[in-house]
Coordinates of C-alpha atoms in Angstrom, one line a residue:
X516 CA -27.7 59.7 -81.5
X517 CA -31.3 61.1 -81.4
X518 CA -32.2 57.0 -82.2
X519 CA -36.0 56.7 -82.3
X520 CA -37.7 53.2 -81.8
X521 CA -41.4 51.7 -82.5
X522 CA -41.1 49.3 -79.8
X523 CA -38.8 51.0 -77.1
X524 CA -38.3 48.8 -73.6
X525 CA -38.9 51.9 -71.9
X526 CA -41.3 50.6 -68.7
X527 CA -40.8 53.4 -66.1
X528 CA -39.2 57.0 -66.4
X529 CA -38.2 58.5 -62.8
X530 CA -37.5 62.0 -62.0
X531 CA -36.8 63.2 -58.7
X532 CA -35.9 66.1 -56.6
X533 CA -34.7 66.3 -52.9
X534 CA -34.9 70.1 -51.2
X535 CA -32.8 71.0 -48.5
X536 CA -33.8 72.0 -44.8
X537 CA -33.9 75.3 -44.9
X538 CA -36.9 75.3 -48.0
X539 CA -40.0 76.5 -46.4
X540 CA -42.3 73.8 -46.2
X541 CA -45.6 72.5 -44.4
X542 CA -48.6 70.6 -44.5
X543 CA -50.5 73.1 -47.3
X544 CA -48.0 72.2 -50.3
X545 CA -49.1 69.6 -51.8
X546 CA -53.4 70.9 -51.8
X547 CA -52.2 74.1 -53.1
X548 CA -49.8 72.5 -56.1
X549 CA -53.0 69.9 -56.9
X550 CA -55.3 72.8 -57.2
X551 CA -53.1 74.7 -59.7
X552 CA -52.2 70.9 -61.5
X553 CA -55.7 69.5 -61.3
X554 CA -56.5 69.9 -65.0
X555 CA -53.6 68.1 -66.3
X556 CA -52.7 65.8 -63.1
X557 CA -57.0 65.4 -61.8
X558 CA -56.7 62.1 -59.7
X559 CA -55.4 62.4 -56.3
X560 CA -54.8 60.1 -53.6
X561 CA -52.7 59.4 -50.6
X562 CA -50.0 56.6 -49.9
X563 CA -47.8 55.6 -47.0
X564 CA -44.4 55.1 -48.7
X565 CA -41.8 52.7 -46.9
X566 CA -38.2 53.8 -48.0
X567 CA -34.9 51.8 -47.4
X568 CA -32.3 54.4 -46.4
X569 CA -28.3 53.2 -46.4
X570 CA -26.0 55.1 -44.5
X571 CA -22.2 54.6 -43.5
X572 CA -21.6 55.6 -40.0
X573 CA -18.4 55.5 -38.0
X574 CA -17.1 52.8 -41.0
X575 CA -20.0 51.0 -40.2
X576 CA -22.8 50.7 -42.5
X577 CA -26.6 51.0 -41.7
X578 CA -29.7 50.5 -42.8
X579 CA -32.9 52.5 -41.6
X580 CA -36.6 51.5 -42.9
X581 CA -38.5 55.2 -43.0
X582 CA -41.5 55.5 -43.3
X583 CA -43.2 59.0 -45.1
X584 CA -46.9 60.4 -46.5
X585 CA -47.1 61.0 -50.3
X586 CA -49.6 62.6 -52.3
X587 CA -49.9 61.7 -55.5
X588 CA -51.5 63.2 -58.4
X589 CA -52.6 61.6 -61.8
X590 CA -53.3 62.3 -65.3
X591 CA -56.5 60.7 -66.4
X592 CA -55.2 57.5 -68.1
X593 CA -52.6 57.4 -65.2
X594 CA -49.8 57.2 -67.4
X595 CA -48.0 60.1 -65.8
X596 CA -47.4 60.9 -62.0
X597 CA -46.7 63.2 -59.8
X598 CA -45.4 62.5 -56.3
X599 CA -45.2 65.2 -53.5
X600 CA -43.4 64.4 -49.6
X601 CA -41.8 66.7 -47.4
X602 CA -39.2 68.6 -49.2
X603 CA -39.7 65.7 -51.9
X604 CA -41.4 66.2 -55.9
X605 CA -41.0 63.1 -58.1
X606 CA -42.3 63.2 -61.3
X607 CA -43.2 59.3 -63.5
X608 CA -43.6 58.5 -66.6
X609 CA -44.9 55.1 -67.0
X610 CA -45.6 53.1 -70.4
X611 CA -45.7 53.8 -72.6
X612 CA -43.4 56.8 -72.7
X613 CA -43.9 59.6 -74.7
X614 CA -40.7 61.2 -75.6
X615 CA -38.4 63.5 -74.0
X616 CA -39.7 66.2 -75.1
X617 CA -43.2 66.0 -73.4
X618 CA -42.2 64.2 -70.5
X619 CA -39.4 67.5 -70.1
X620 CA -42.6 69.4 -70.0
X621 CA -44.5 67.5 -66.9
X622 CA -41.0 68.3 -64.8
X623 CA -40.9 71.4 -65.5
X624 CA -44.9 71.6 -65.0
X625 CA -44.5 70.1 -61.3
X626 CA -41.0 71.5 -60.6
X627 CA -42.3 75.7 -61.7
X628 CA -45.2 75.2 -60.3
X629 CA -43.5 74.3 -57.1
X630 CA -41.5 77.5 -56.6
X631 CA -44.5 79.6 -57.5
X632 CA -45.8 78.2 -54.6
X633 CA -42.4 78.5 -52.4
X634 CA -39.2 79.3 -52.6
X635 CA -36.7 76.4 -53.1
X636 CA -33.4 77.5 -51.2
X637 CA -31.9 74.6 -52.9
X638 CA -31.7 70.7 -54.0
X639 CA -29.8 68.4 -52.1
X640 CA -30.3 66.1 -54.7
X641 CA -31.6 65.1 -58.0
X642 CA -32.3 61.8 -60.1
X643 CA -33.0 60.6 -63.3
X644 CA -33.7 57.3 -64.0
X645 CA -34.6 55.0 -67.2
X646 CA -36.1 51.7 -66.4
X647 CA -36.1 49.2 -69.3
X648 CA -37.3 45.9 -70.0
X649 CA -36.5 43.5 -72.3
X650 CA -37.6 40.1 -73.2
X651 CA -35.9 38.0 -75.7
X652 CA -36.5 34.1 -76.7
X653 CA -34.9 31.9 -74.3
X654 CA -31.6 30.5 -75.2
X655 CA -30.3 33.3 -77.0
X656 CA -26.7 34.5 -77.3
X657 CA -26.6 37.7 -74.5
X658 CA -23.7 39.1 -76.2
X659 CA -25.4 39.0 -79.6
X660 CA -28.3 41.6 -78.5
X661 CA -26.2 43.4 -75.0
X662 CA -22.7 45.1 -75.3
X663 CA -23.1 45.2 -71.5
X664 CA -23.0 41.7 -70.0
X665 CA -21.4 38.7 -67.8
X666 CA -18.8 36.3 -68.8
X667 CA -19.6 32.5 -68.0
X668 CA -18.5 29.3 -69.8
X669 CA -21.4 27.8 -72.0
X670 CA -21.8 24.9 -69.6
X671 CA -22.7 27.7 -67.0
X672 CA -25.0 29.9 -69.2
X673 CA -27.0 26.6 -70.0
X674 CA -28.0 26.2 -66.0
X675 CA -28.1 30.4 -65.4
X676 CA -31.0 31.6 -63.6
X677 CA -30.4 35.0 -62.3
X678 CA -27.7 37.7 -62.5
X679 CA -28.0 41.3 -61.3
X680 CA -24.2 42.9 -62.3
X681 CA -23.9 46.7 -62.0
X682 CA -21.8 49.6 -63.0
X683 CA -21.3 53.1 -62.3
X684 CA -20.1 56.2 -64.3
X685 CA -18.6 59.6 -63.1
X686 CA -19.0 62.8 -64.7
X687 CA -18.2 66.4 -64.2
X688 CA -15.2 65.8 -61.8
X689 CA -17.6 63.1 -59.9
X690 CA -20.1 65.9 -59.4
X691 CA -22.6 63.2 -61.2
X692 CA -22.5 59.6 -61.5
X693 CA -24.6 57.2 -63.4
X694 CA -25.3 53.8 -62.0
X695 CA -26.3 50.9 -64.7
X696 CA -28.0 48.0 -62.6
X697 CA -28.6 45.0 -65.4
X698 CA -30.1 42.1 -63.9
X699 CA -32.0 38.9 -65.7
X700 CA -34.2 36.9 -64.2
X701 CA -35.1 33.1 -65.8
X702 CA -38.6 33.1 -64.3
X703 CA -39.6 36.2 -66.1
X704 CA -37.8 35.1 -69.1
X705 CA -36.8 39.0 -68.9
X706 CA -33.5 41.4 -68.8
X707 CA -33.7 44.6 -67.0
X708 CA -31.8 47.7 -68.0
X709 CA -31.8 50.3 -65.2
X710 CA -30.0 53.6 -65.6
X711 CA -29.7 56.0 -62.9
X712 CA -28.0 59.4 -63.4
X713 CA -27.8 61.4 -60.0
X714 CA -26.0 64.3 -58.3
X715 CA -23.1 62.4 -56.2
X716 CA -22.3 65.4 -54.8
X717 CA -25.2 66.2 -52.0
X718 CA -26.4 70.4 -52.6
X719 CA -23.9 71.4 -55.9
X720 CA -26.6 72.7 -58.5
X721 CA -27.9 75.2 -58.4
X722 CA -31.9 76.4 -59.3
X723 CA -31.1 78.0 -62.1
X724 CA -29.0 75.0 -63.5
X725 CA -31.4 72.3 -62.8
X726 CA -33.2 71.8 -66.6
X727 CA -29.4 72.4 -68.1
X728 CA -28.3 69.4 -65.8
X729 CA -31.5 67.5 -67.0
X730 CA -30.3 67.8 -70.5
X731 CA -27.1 66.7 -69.5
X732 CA -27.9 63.7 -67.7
X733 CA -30.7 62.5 -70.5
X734 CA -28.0 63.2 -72.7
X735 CA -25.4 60.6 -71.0
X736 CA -28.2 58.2 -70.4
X737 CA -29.0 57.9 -74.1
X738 CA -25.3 57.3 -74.8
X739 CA -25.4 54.5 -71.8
X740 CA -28.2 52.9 -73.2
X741 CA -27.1 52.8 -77.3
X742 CA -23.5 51.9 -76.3
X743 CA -24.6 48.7 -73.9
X744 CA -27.1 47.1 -77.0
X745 CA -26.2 45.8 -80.2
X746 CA -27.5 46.5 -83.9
X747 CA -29.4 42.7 -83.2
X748 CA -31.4 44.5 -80.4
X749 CA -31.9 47.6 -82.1
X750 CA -34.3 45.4 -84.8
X751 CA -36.0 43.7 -81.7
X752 CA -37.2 47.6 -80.8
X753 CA -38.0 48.3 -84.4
X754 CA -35.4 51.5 -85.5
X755 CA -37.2 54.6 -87.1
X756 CA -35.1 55.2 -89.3

């Protein structure tokens, strides 16, 4: 595949990593991984982050609103950013994206940098997500431009205003899964494209296999993403060919 584009709908790149318990960690981290980031990542500032957690309990399912301290550090156009929580390192790439290839770098920046600082006993779990956006002229044929979308009758399309329809992949005996959230929304005249690869199964990787499952997972998002668009779409984004 390796499919390069001038235009890409790339918005928002996400890559996160969850430690477990028993990694040593206190209120010092984040200072002492700004002061060794602070020429790439200079801006710093502090957020309260509200998170909606989902659990199932006794067959029931619940929902708890937390509430957690972030730091965040910044490149100086603010294109790329670092988040740091208890036991928590996120790493964004906002637009536009570079490539793989450099944003790989900033992980493994944030994420080495880390463990010179302490030692990571181990990742309960670990993301990678591909946000894109796309905006095409209204009335248009969906399944001209998306491989990936909803069946309705023509007399329904003509009054459609919303759809949010979602999938999920398994991989590696269900160790990973990928869910694919495509939504559309009439008021924004815009489709979204959301790809999230995760470990499904909470604490299996390893360290030492962390940037191998990072290739992997880019890897099976790429395929995601070129086998749920059309050749139609692929013009819209401009192919390098």
């Amino acid at each position: 595949m390796n499919r390069k584009y001038k235009n890409p709908p790339i918005v928002e790149v996400v890559c996160g990593f969850k430690f477990n318990e028993e990694t040593n960690w206190d209120a010092t981290i984040p200072g002492l991984l700004h002061d060794k980031l602070k020429e790439n990542f200079p801006r710093k500032e502090q957020r309260i982050i509200q998170e909606l957690e989902i659990k199932q309990e006794q067959g029931n399912i619940q929902q708890y609103l937390r509430t957690t301290e972030r730091i965040l550090f910044f490149t100086e156009d603010q294109k790329m950013v670092i988040q740091v929580g208890p036991r928590l390192l996120v790493i964004n790439a906002l637009k536009p994206y570079p490539n793989w290839e450099k944003y790989k770098e900033y992980i493994k920046m944030g994420l080495d940098t880390l463990m010179e600082i302490t030692e990571i006993k181990g990742i309960d779990n670990v993301n990678l997500r591909y946000i894109n956006s796309i905006k095409l002229p209204r009335g248009e044929d969906i399944k001209e431009y998306f491989r990936l979308h909803i069946s309705l009758s023509e007399k329904l399309l003509k009054n459609l205003a919303s759809f949010i329809a979602i999938v999920e992949f398994s991989y590696f005996d269900d160790r990973d899964k990928c869910r694919v959230n495509f939504s559309f929304s009439l008021s924004r005249d815009e489709y979204i494209l959301d790809i999230d690869y995760f470990l499904n199964q909470k604490g299996n990787l390893s360290i030492s296999n962390t940037y191998e499952w990072l290739e992997n997972a880019h890897n099976n998002i790429e395929e995601i993403f070129e086998e749920a668009i059309t050749d139609k779409l692929r013009k819209v984004f401009e192919e390098v060919l």
